[in-house]
Short mmCIF file of C-alpha atoms in Angstrom, two decimals:
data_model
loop_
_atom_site.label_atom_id
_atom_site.label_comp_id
_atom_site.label_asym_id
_atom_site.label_seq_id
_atom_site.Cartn_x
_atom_site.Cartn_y
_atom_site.Cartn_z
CA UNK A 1016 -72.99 111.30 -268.95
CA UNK A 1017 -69.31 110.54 -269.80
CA UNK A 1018 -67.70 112.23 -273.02
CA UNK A 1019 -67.30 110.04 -276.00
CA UNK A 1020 -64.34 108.96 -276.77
CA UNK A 1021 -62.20 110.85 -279.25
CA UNK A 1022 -60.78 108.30 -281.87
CA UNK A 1023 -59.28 108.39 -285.41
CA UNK A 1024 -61.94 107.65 -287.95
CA UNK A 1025 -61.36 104.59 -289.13
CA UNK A 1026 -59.54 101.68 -287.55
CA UNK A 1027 -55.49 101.52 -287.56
CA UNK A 1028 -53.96 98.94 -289.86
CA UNK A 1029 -50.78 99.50 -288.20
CA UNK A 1030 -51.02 101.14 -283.86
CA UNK A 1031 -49.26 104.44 -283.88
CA UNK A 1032 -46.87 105.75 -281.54
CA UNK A 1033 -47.97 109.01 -279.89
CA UNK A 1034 -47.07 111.65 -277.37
CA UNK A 1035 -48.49 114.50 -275.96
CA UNK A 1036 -47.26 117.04 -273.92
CA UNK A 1037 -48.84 120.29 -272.37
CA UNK A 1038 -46.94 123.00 -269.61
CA UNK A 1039 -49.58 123.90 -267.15
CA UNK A 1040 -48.18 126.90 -265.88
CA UNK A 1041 -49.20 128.77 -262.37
CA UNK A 1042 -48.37 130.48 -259.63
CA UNK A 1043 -48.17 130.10 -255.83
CA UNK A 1044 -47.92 126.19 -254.16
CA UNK A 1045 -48.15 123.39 -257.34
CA UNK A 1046 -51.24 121.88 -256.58
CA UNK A 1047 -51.72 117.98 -256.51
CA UNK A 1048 -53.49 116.93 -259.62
CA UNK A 1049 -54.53 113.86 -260.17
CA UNK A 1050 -53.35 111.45 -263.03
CA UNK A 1051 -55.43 109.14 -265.08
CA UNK A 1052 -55.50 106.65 -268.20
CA UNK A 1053 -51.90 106.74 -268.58
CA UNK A 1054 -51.51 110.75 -268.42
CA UNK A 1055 -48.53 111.76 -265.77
CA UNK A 1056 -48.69 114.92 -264.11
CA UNK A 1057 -45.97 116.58 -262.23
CA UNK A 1058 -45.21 119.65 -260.41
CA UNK A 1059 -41.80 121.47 -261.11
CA UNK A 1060 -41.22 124.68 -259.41
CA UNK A 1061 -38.93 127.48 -261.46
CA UNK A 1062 -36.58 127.75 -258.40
CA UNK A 1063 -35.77 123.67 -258.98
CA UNK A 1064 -34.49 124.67 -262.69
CA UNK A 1065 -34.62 128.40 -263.75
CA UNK A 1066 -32.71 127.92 -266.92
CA UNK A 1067 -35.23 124.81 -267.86
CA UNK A 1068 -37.83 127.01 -266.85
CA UNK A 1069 -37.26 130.15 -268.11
CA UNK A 1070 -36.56 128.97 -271.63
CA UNK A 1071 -40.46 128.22 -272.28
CA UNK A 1072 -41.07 131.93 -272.25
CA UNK A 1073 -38.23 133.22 -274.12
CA UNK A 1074 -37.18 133.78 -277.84
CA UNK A 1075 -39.34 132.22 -280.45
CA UNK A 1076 -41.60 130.68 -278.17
CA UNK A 1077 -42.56 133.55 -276.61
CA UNK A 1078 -42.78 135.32 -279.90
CA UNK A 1079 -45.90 132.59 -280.14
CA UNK A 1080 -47.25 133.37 -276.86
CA UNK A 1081 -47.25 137.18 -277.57
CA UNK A 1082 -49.88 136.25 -279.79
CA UNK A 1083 -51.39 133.47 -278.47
CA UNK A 1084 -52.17 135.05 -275.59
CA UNK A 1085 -52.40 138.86 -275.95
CA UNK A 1086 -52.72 140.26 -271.98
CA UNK A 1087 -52.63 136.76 -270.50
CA UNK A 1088 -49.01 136.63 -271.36
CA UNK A 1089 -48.79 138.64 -268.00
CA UNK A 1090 -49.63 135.95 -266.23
CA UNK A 1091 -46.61 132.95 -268.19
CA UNK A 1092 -44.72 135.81 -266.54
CA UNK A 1093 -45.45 135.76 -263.70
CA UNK A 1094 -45.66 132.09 -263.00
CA UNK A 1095 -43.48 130.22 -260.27
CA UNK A 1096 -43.99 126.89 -261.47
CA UNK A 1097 -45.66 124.16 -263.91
CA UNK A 1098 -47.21 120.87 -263.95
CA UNK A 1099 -45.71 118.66 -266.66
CA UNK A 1100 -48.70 116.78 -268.38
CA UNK A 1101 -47.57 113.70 -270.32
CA UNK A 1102 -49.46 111.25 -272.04
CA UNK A 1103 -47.60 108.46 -274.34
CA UNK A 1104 -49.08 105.72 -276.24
CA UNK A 1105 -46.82 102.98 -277.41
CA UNK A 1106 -49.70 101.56 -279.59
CA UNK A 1107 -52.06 104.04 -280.07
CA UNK A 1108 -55.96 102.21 -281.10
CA UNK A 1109 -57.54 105.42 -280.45
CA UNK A 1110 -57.19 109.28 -279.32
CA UNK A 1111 -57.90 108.31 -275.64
CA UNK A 1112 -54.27 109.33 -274.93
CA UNK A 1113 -54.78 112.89 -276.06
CA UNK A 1114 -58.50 113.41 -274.61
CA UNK A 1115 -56.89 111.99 -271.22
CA UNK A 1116 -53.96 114.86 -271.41
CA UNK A 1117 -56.46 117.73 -271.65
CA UNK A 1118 -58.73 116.35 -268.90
CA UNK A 1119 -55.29 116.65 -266.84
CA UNK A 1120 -54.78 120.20 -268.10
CA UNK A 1121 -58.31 120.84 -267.77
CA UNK A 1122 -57.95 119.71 -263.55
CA UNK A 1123 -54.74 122.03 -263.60
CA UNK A 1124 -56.26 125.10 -264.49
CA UNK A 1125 -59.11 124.16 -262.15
CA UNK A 1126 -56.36 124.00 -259.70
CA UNK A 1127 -55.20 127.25 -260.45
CA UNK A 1128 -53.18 127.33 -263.45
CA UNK A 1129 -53.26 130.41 -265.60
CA UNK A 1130 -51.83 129.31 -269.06
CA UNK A 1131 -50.28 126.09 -270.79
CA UNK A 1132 -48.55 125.07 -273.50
CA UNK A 1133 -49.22 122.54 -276.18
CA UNK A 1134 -45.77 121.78 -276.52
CA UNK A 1135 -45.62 119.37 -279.66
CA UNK A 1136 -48.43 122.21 -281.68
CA UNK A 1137 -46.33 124.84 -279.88
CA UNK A 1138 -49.96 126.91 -279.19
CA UNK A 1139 -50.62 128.79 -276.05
CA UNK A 1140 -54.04 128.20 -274.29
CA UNK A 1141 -55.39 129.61 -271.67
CA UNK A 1142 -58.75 127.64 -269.51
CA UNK A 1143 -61.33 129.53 -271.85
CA UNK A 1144 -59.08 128.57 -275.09
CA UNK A 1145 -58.09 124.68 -274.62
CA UNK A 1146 -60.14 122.13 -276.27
CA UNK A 1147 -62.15 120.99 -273.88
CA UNK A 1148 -62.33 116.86 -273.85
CA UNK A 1149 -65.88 116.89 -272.87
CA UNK A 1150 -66.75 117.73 -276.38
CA UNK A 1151 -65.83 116.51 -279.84
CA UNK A 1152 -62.34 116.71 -281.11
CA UNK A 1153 -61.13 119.79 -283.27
CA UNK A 1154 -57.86 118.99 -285.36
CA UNK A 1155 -57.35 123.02 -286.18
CA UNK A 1156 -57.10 123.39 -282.08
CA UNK A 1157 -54.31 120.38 -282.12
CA UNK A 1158 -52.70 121.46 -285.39
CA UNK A 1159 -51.02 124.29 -286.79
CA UNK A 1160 -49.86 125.18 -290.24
CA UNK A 1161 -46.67 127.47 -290.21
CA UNK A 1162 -45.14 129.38 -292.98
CA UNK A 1163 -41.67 130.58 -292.23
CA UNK A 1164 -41.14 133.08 -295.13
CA UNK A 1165 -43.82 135.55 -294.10
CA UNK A 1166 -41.95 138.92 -294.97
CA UNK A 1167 -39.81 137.43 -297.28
CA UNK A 1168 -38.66 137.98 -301.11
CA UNK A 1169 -41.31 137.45 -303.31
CA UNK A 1170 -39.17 134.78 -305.61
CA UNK A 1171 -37.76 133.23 -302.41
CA UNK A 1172 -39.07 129.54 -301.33
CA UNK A 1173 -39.29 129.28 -297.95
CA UNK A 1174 -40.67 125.93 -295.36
CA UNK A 1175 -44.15 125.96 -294.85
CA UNK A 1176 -44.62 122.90 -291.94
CA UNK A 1177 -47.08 121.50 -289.29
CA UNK A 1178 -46.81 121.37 -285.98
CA UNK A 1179 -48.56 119.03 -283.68
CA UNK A 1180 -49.28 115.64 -285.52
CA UNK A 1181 -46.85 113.50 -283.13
CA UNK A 1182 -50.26 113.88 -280.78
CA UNK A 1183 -51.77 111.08 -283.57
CA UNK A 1184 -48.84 109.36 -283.99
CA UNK A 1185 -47.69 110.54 -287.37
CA UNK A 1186 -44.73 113.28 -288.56
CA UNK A 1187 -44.96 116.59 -289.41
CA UNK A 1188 -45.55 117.74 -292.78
CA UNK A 1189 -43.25 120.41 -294.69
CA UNK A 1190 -43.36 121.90 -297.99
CA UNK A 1191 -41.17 124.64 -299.55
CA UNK A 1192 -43.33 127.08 -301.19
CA UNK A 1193 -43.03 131.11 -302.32
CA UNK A 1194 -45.48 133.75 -300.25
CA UNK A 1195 -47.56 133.86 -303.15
CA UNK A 1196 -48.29 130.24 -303.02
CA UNK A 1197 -48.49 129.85 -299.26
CA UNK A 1198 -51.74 130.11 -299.01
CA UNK A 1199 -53.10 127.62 -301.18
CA UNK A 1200 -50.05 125.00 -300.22
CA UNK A 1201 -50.96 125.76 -296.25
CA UNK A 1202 -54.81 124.43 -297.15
CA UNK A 1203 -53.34 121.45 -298.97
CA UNK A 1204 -51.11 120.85 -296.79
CA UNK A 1205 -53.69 121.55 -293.45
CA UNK A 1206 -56.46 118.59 -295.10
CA UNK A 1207 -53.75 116.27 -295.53
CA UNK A 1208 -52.98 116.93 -291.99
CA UNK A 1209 -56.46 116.83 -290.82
CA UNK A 1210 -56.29 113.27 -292.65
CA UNK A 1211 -53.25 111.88 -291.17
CA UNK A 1212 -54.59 112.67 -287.78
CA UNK A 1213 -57.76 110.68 -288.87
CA UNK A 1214 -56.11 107.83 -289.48
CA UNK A 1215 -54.46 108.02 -292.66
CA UNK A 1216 -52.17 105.60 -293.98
CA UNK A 1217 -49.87 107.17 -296.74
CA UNK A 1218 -47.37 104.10 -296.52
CA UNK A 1219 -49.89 102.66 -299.05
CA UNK A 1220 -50.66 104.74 -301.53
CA UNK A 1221 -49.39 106.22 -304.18
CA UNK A 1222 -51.73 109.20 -304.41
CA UNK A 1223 -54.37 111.27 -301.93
CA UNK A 1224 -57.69 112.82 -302.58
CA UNK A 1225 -57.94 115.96 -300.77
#
């Protein structure tokens, strides 16, 4: 029996623009992976572009993989290559574009890959923690909320932001906020993200029930 489809909960006044693009990451000979519905996959070996390479597992984004991936981080480093998994829908209808990406990922790490990045939610997943397209969708696995002033003065308003809504087509979200108030602004802020992604329309209205 085939998955059902993932799609945004209501039907699209207006089709959405989306992208979504995940780092497959492995070592040893890039194996062929198949592409499908619009999803491009292709091999790029570390000795074709260190620099490129090398960049994905370095500074702040490795910060995020530290913990994303606790003792799998082992294995980003030592990884000789990636397969670059890229889905884009000019006028989005539905979420096919985004199941279709992690059904390529999915065949990746079948193929041997050991980690990948979600590069537009910036989250680390390994073949036991990616959604898995087979099953329903689950916006907190596509979606972040980040709050950049963790540590930070008290009386000091700092960006509090998603990551990861370009997947459905939509922008970001950010909010300036104390660490006081973070947490109650990062739920707001995640259910108006979780709406968006359904298929909210905020060019139209002047206010939002959350």
């Amino acid at each position: 029996m085939s998955a059902a489809r993932w799609d945004f909960a209501a039907p699209l006044a207006t089709p959405r623009a989306a992208q979504v693009m995940l780092l497959a990451f492995g070592r040893g000979a890039p194996a062929t992976v198949a592409a499908t519905d619009g999803v491009t996959v292709r091999p790029l070996r570390r000795a074709d572009d260190p620099g490129w390479f090398d960049g994905w597992r370095a500074g702040s984004i490795r910060a995020v993989a530290q913990g994303d991936l606790g003792d799998a981080l082992s294995h980003l480093d030592a990884s000789d290559h990636v397969q670059v998994i890229v889905a884009e829908a000019a006028a989005a209808r539905d979420l096919g574009h985004l199941q279709g990406a992690w059904a390529a990922a999915r065949r990746c790490f079948a193929a041997g890959a050991t980690v990948a990045l979600d590069v537009h939610a910036l989250a680390w997943r390994t073949a036991t923690t990616a959604p898995d397209p087979a099953g329903p969708l689950d916006l907190d696995r596509e979606i972040r909320v980040v709050f950049e002033g963790e540590g930070g003065r008290p009386d000091t308003a700092s960006p509090l932001h998603t990551r990861g809504l370009r997947k459905f087509g939509a922008p970001d979200l950010i909010a300036l906020c104390t660490p006081g108030d973070a947490a109650l602004v990062g739920e707001m802020t995640r259910q108006l993200a979780h709406a968006l992604a359904h298929g909210l329309d905020l060019a139209d209205r002047k206010s939002t029930r959350l």
